[in-house]
XYZ file of C-alpha atoms in Angstrom:
518
model
C -5.815 57.781 -56.905
C -5.006 56.551 -59.956
C -6.858 53.545 -61.731
C -5.190 52.890 -64.885
C -2.066 51.872 -66.261
C -0.463 51.109 -69.474
C -1.471 47.540 -70.372
C 2.413 45.929 -70.392
C 2.392 43.137 -68.029
C 3.823 43.716 -64.967
C 7.091 41.526 -64.990
C 8.370 44.308 -67.921
C 8.493 47.208 -64.647
C 9.328 45.148 -61.525
C 11.346 48.268 -60.517
C 8.758 50.388 -60.866
C 6.088 48.005 -57.721
C 8.192 48.490 -55.137
C 8.135 45.481 -53.473
C 6.944 46.768 -49.939
C 5.221 44.468 -47.762
C 2.359 45.587 -45.115
C 3.979 45.533 -42.064
C 6.160 48.152 -43.159
C 3.236 50.041 -45.447
C 1.486 49.770 -41.673
C 4.643 51.232 -40.146
C 5.106 54.485 -42.793
C 0.779 54.893 -42.124
C 1.023 54.961 -38.922
C 4.000 57.950 -38.955
C 2.191 59.723 -41.391
C -1.272 59.477 -39.270
C 0.693 60.824 -36.298
C 2.723 63.295 -38.268
C -0.943 64.522 -39.933
C -2.274 64.816 -36.585
C -0.099 66.559 -34.722
C -0.302 69.406 -37.729
C -3.976 69.723 -37.222
C -3.056 71.035 -34.034
C -1.775 74.456 -35.152
C -4.669 76.952 -35.423
C -7.381 75.137 -36.125
C -10.715 76.661 -37.657
C -13.622 75.034 -34.898
C -17.070 75.424 -34.827
C -18.497 78.389 -36.407
C -22.275 77.814 -34.801
C -25.380 79.495 -36.096
C -26.241 79.137 -39.732
C -23.374 77.265 -40.564
C -23.875 74.347 -41.531
C -21.812 72.457 -38.622
C -24.473 73.737 -36.045
C -26.847 71.351 -37.844
C -24.518 68.828 -37.727
C -24.272 68.924 -33.930
C -27.961 69.348 -34.041
C -29.348 65.975 -35.397
C -27.032 64.213 -34.058
C -27.544 65.807 -30.252
C -31.275 65.009 -31.104
C -30.609 61.316 -32.203
C -28.306 61.308 -28.860
C -31.190 61.821 -27.377
C -32.905 58.765 -28.714
C -34.659 60.463 -31.299
C -33.217 58.222 -33.579
C -35.521 58.853 -37.324
C -34.876 59.786 -40.632
C -34.379 63.739 -41.139
C -36.211 66.296 -43.284
C -33.127 68.038 -44.758
C -30.495 67.034 -47.282
C -27.464 67.946 -44.411
C -29.685 64.865 -42.083
C -29.321 62.482 -43.994
C -24.585 62.696 -44.352
C -25.480 59.350 -42.133
C -21.233 58.338 -41.840
C -20.917 62.121 -40.190
C -24.060 62.097 -38.248
C -23.059 58.254 -36.991
C -19.133 59.027 -36.268
C -20.502 61.937 -34.511
C -22.192 59.888 -31.909
C -19.932 57.700 -31.806
C -17.284 60.506 -30.618
C -19.539 61.438 -28.074
C -19.841 58.305 -26.558
C -16.210 58.112 -26.606
C -15.049 61.532 -25.835
C -17.378 62.725 -23.912
C -20.988 65.058 -25.015
C -19.424 68.395 -26.547
C -18.458 70.190 -29.704
C -15.125 69.317 -28.887
C -15.292 65.720 -29.492
C -16.777 66.539 -32.426
C -14.215 67.911 -33.678
C -11.991 65.257 -33.188
C -14.053 63.305 -36.031
C -12.797 65.578 -39.054
C -9.352 64.973 -37.386
C -9.469 61.009 -37.155
C -9.984 61.318 -40.991
C -7.967 63.599 -41.964
C -5.232 61.486 -40.010
C -6.147 58.432 -41.547
C -6.046 59.969 -44.517
C -2.722 60.851 -44.235
C -1.724 57.323 -43.029
C -3.307 55.488 -45.695
C -2.503 57.645 -49.200
C 1.429 57.566 -46.852
C 1.642 53.774 -46.827
C 0.035 53.409 -50.123
C 2.342 55.679 -51.592
C 5.547 54.074 -50.529
C 4.156 51.224 -51.321
C 3.570 51.698 -55.107
C 5.615 54.421 -55.732
C 8.144 55.419 -53.347
C 8.987 56.185 -49.592
C 11.022 59.596 -50.393
C 8.023 60.186 -52.601
C 5.813 59.459 -49.698
C 7.168 61.662 -48.099
C 7.336 64.693 -50.057
C 3.565 64.078 -50.452
C 2.673 64.038 -46.850
C 3.973 67.292 -46.557
C 2.402 68.993 -49.413
C -0.789 67.267 -47.273
C -0.197 68.910 -43.920
C 0.728 72.216 -45.204
C -1.887 72.054 -48.065
C -4.606 74.931 -46.219
C -8.071 73.285 -48.132
C -7.478 69.919 -45.876
C -6.203 72.017 -42.231
C -9.426 73.545 -43.225
C -11.740 70.085 -43.735
C -9.649 68.399 -41.236
C -9.864 71.041 -37.866
C -14.352 72.010 -38.843
C -17.420 68.959 -38.919
C -18.127 69.332 -42.886
C -18.771 65.975 -44.868
C -15.786 66.881 -47.172
C -13.016 64.532 -44.750
C -15.395 61.856 -44.601
C -16.149 61.993 -48.255
C -12.752 62.220 -49.228
C -11.689 59.660 -47.036
C -13.548 56.904 -48.228
C -13.328 57.745 -51.854
C -9.795 58.362 -51.236
C -9.066 54.217 -50.205
C -11.780 53.396 -52.448
C -9.825 54.527 -54.689
C -6.402 52.731 -53.229
C -7.967 49.664 -53.383
C -8.674 49.928 -56.703
C -4.994 50.803 -57.308
C -3.931 48.181 -55.165
C -5.938 45.198 -56.709
C -5.222 46.025 -60.856
C -1.189 46.081 -59.373
C -1.341 43.315 -56.811
C -3.077 40.578 -58.063
C -4.107 38.468 -54.645
C -6.646 38.824 -52.436
C -8.788 40.984 -56.072
C -12.003 40.162 -55.307
C -12.451 40.721 -51.628
C -9.720 44.472 -52.788
C -12.302 45.379 -55.132
C -14.809 44.905 -52.506
C -14.272 46.647 -49.930
C -13.289 49.752 -52.647
C -17.136 49.303 -53.654
C -18.068 49.774 -49.974
C -16.023 52.906 -49.376
C -17.352 54.756 -52.372
C -20.638 53.772 -51.068
C -20.198 54.970 -47.576
C -18.281 57.966 -49.499
C -21.238 58.654 -51.082
C -23.891 58.745 -48.079
C -21.443 61.356 -47.028
C -22.597 63.347 -49.629
C -23.449 62.595 -53.724
C -21.229 64.535 -55.101
C -19.437 61.129 -53.977
C -20.817 60.078 -58.090
C -18.011 61.033 -59.326
C -15.572 57.540 -58.419
C -18.722 56.071 -60.242
C -17.657 57.643 -63.393
C -13.889 57.784 -63.090
C -14.527 53.383 -62.446
C -16.735 53.745 -65.466
C -13.231 54.962 -67.787
C -11.386 52.694 -66.410
C -13.361 49.353 -67.257
C -14.295 51.073 -70.273
C -10.687 52.972 -71.595
C -7.832 50.811 -69.676
C -9.888 47.526 -67.654
C -6.819 45.781 -66.706
C -8.298 42.728 -65.546
C -11.068 40.876 -67.205
C -13.944 43.361 -67.228
C -16.130 40.884 -65.318
C -13.748 40.898 -62.196
C -14.689 44.425 -62.382
C -18.643 43.757 -60.958
C -16.640 42.987 -57.890
C -16.846 46.906 -56.558
C -20.802 46.640 -57.167
C -20.668 43.255 -54.604
C -19.067 46.366 -52.447
C -21.148 48.888 -53.512
C -24.881 48.079 -53.498
C -25.105 46.122 -50.049
C -24.078 49.966 -48.290
C -26.704 52.030 -50.224
C -29.400 49.841 -50.117
C -28.869 48.838 -46.038
C -29.363 53.287 -45.848
C -32.178 52.774 -48.822
C -34.411 50.043 -46.556
C -33.953 52.284 -42.877
C -35.460 54.913 -44.931
C -37.832 53.440 -46.585
C -39.259 51.639 -43.645
C -39.431 54.922 -41.688
C -40.671 57.066 -44.523
C -42.335 54.680 -46.892
C -40.423 56.353 -49.622
C -37.975 53.855 -51.146
C -36.387 57.436 -53.056
C -36.234 59.240 -50.053
C -33.364 60.265 -50.405
C -33.392 61.566 -53.783
C -36.587 63.528 -52.791
C -34.445 65.698 -49.917
C -31.597 65.770 -51.731
C -33.239 67.517 -55.096
C -35.307 69.342 -52.733
C -31.988 71.257 -51.239
C -32.378 74.131 -53.236
C -35.656 75.297 -51.755
C -34.460 76.433 -48.190
C -33.244 79.958 -47.697
C -29.654 80.603 -48.866
C -27.975 83.964 -49.348
C -25.644 82.345 -51.725
C -28.497 82.085 -53.774
C -30.521 84.647 -55.683
C -33.739 85.467 -54.992
C -32.917 83.018 -52.118
C -34.624 79.819 -53.094
C -34.860 77.749 -56.415
C -38.342 76.494 -57.854
C -37.300 75.466 -61.165
C -36.769 71.837 -60.582
C -33.397 69.220 -59.252
C -30.239 70.292 -59.942
C -28.831 67.860 -62.249
C -28.348 69.136 -65.014
C -30.498 72.215 -64.048
C -28.405 75.178 -66.316
C -30.706 77.968 -65.033
C -30.325 76.818 -61.844
C -26.472 77.169 -61.729
C -26.915 81.151 -63.302
C -28.502 81.361 -59.885
C -25.510 80.964 -57.794
C -23.748 83.507 -55.992
C -19.930 83.182 -56.890
C -17.749 81.917 -54.228
C -15.185 84.961 -54.853
C -14.767 88.187 -56.938
C -15.284 87.350 -60.342
C -18.340 86.438 -61.610
C -17.888 87.040 -65.564
C -20.525 84.121 -66.413
C -21.701 81.132 -64.310
C -19.719 78.651 -67.285
C -16.164 80.002 -66.400
C -16.296 82.163 -62.801
C -16.115 78.265 -60.966
C -12.750 77.553 -62.062
C -11.573 81.484 -62.503
C -12.089 82.200 -58.596
C -10.778 78.244 -57.696
C -7.470 79.576 -59.510
C -7.368 82.399 -57.373
C -8.470 81.180 -54.484
C -4.928 80.696 -52.212
C -6.242 77.955 -50.067
C -7.152 75.890 -52.744
C -4.959 76.871 -55.676
C -1.330 77.083 -54.701
C -1.758 72.643 -55.372
C -3.049 73.200 -59.051
C -0.089 76.307 -59.348
C 2.673 73.216 -58.479
C 1.029 70.711 -61.019
C 0.848 73.007 -64.296
C 4.592 74.543 -63.326
C 6.333 71.066 -63.266
C 4.221 69.849 -66.277
C 6.584 72.591 -68.127
C 9.343 71.262 -70.113
C 11.888 72.507 -67.594
C 11.050 69.090 -65.948
C 9.236 67.071 -69.240
C 12.154 64.572 -69.439
C 11.925 60.601 -70.568
C 12.509 59.880 -67.345
C 9.601 61.094 -65.898
C 7.310 59.330 -68.111
C 9.688 56.855 -67.005
C 8.448 57.023 -64.337
C 5.500 56.641 -61.499
C 3.332 59.859 -62.693
C 3.961 58.133 -65.684
C 1.454 55.049 -63.857
C -0.860 57.735 -62.714
C -1.731 60.770 -64.300
C -4.515 59.548 -66.656
C -5.632 58.404 -62.831
C -5.245 61.530 -61.229
C -6.723 63.285 -64.152
C -10.022 61.830 -64.374
C -10.168 61.571 -60.537
C -9.693 65.999 -60.755
C -11.848 66.441 -63.662
C -14.816 64.583 -63.191
C -14.897 65.226 -59.733
C -14.667 69.107 -61.208
C -17.332 68.794 -63.685
C -19.695 66.772 -61.138
C -20.212 69.487 -58.794
C -19.952 72.463 -61.371
C -21.440 71.911 -64.344
C -23.863 67.994 -63.538
C -24.936 68.527 -59.927
C -25.369 71.999 -60.264
C -23.712 73.208 -56.464
C -22.517 76.452 -55.905
C -19.250 76.089 -56.898
C -17.326 76.657 -53.634
C -13.546 75.026 -53.486
C -14.497 72.941 -50.906
C -16.118 70.516 -52.610
C -13.348 70.292 -54.784
C -10.892 68.517 -52.538
C -10.905 65.312 -54.956
C -9.588 66.982 -57.484
C -7.156 68.469 -54.764
C -5.706 65.796 -53.074
C -4.917 64.349 -56.605
C -2.476 67.769 -56.639
C -0.929 66.824 -54.801
C 0.084 63.958 -55.052
C 0.962 64.647 -58.697
C 3.237 67.125 -57.544
C 4.725 64.239 -55.535
C 5.340 61.628 -57.988
C 7.178 65.106 -60.730
C 8.610 67.123 -57.422
C 10.162 63.777 -56.843
C 11.756 63.425 -60.588
C 12.675 67.011 -60.288
C 14.043 66.675 -56.864
C 16.575 63.590 -59.068
C 17.844 65.739 -61.988
C 21.200 67.631 -61.217
C 19.216 70.312 -63.840
C 16.069 70.755 -62.664
C 16.805 69.801 -58.674
C 17.278 73.486 -57.751
C 14.134 74.404 -59.525
C 11.752 72.005 -57.588
C 13.385 72.820 -54.548
C 11.899 76.197 -55.317
C 9.265 75.367 -56.438
C 8.329 72.810 -53.740
C 9.719 75.561 -50.961
C 7.168 78.318 -52.551
C 3.906 75.913 -52.175
C 5.054 74.476 -48.538
C 5.233 77.943 -47.064
C 2.654 79.832 -48.715
C 0.538 77.131 -47.663
C 1.651 77.122 -43.783
C 1.116 81.805 -44.731
C -2.542 80.628 -45.447
C -3.078 77.763 -42.766
C -1.743 80.577 -40.222
C -3.960 83.651 -40.849
C -6.899 81.616 -41.279
C -10.353 82.270 -39.791
C -10.689 80.834 -36.124
C -14.286 80.119 -36.264
C -13.895 79.647 -32.546
C -13.243 83.566 -31.395
C -16.539 83.909 -30.448
C -16.287 81.694 -28.241
C -13.322 82.291 -27.236
C -13.588 86.226 -26.571
C -17.195 85.854 -25.472
C -17.438 82.452 -22.984
C -14.274 83.975 -19.974
C -16.370 87.241 -20.137
C -19.200 85.399 -19.270
C -17.918 83.296 -16.538
C -16.118 85.672 -14.496
C -18.932 88.547 -14.700
C -22.386 87.433 -13.665
C -25.531 89.094 -14.879
C -27.722 89.617 -17.945
C -25.788 90.991 -21.222
C -27.148 91.627 -24.913
C -24.587 90.863 -28.150
C -26.015 90.656 -32.027
C -27.814 88.652 -33.173
C -26.414 86.548 -35.432
C -22.879 85.994 -32.783
C -26.172 85.120 -29.752
C -27.166 81.822 -31.906
C -23.010 81.179 -33.243
C -22.637 81.194 -29.463
C -25.959 78.766 -28.527
C -24.543 75.456 -28.864
C -20.994 76.364 -27.092
C -22.441 78.431 -24.468
C -25.137 75.958 -23.751
C -22.327 73.457 -23.345
C -20.934 75.791 -20.462
C -24.314 75.946 -18.879
C -24.276 79.750 -19.045
C -26.442 80.826 -22.567
C -29.789 82.264 -20.985
C -27.346 85.149 -19.579
C -26.640 85.887 -23.256
C -29.399 87.552 -25.411
C -29.284 88.681 -29.057
C -30.546 91.827 -29.978
C -29.735 95.618 -28.607
C -29.919 96.151 -24.982
C -32.903 98.752 -22.857
C -31.271 101.400 -21.927
C -29.518 100.849 -19.417
C -28.448 96.993 -20.469
C -25.046 96.492 -20.399
C -24.185 94.912 -24.996
C -20.283 92.746 -26.375
C -19.042 93.621 -28.957
C -16.648 91.493 -30.150
C -13.572 93.761 -31.882
C -11.499 92.486 -34.842
C -8.942 95.252 -34.896
C -7.256 94.799 -38.935
C -3.191 93.402 -38.092
C -1.950 96.639 -38.704
C -3.562 99.698 -37.109
C -4.112 98.084 -33.802
C -2.556 100.745 -31.980
C -5.542 102.603 -33.007
C -8.388 103.714 -30.599
C -11.129 101.152 -30.583
C -14.635 103.675 -32.138
C -16.735 104.736 -30.306
C -21.047 103.680 -31.501
C -23.173 106.217 -30.587
C -25.524 106.028 -27.423
C -23.148 103.761 -25.662
C -20.160 103.719 -23.576
C -17.734 101.738 -22.272
C -17.776 99.695 -19.690
C -15.097 97.742 -19.654
C -12.153 96.249 -22.883
C -10.227 93.079 -22.845
C -7.294 91.977 -24.973
C -6.175 89.053 -25.529
C -2.549 87.679 -26.620
C -1.117 88.109 -30.149
C -0.395 84.420 -31.787
C 4.100 84.947 -31.950
C 4.076 84.257 -35.595
C 1.120 87.139 -35.437
C 3.161 88.939 -34.048
C 6.702 88.476 -36.616
C 4.478 88.836 -39.487
C 2.590 91.995 -38.386
C 3.166 94.441 -36.045
C 5.985 93.344 -34.253
C 5.617 95.773 -31.284
C 1.695 94.574 -30.458
C 1.408 92.206 -28.602
C -1.904 92.397 -27.409
C -5.117 93.344 -29.530
C -8.599 94.206 -28.046
C -10.853 91.035 -28.284
C -14.354 92.637 -26.219
C -16.007 95.773 -25.340
C -18.730 96.512 -23.159
C -20.839 98.951 -23.439
C -23.721 100.203 -21.809
C -26.743 101.599 -23.471
C -27.306 105.271 -22.558
C -30.140 106.265 -24.934
């Protein structure tokens, strides 16, 4: 979030800082929390399992839940804020995958609540409503808020840190306490995933370029940051005898086999500024030109992520650039928003050399939502740009909702297979990859032993999950050699899907039960 402002004293621009007290800020924050929580119930992406990261987090949380508390041996295991949050959800709501999925939803809603309150407090309430609409209709925010990955926790802690710094710069009361808390949240973001080191770079730029407060007071950030890091280092050191254990484990993550890397593994050194490593990642999108530009190109081409950046760029066109923008809140926030977006992108792509998946760029996406809200509200208030602004904002919201509607449902294998197994006794086979995905969901229901991965023997039964294309639902199911159909189950199509694709087809085939005959 915004960190730096023009150096003119606050008394010269009183209209730019709304006089909203904490009670009203809290009320607005609660509204944002509730709206986001309700929106996350729409078409959640869910639990993937198998080789996905969420299975790794569940397995390690289960290990601690069983009493085997100790340091893990992979970078997934060291995401302690996420693991502890999952354990807290188990304690409060029961030991289940559904409880685990409450964690990202809570943090996404908390992020929405914090942001709505602070935008209202430092800009205006109408901008708050526009930002909230953009946030809940952002496909990537929705995806990360409904699936168990570290991105939403990292972003929530990081944004809390950024807003506390902004609050300390704008309103001097309790400045030291705000900066200490900001440092603590930055530490939690870093322990969730090391890409949050971008926050330290952003704060360093603010310290050097436009400190706004005495530079000595910036040291309060370290008073919050270092104890959080020290507590983690001390515990890992006491358990392993290696005070750099986190660093050593994180640096070896490229030695874990990955389908996303040429050669599966890499033994050419640590990831930081390792250009050879960067050239070996398989691009996450359809374009492969050169590793230095592939991340940016594929980010722009991904509708789940690119829409909000298109909006930011469009509002920066001459149509919307007038003097009243320079006099508004965007002018104050612009240096910080650009710094957060650029530094976080560079940190992931060209410093830590992680595989450039668009979901790693949530800080940049968040900065873009704030920028579009600030610029969009200025454009909506001017008669000559109001109509174009309405069309652009409407496009962003509607397009975001469409992407959310049709994004992948990671829960579908469980939703299709588990009810059938519960209603039909006996043993079944399914392909090995899907069997691994279903391992935890079926174990939770007590029916895991009835499903085996791999091909069945002659006379055995196989389950085949069907995923027909939306515009080919009327076509007959393709038969496979060596098998005869025993039964087919169907599922109701969501009404929104029917409105947009094949409206006359109410059901789609979901599961085929087949017997092997040869």
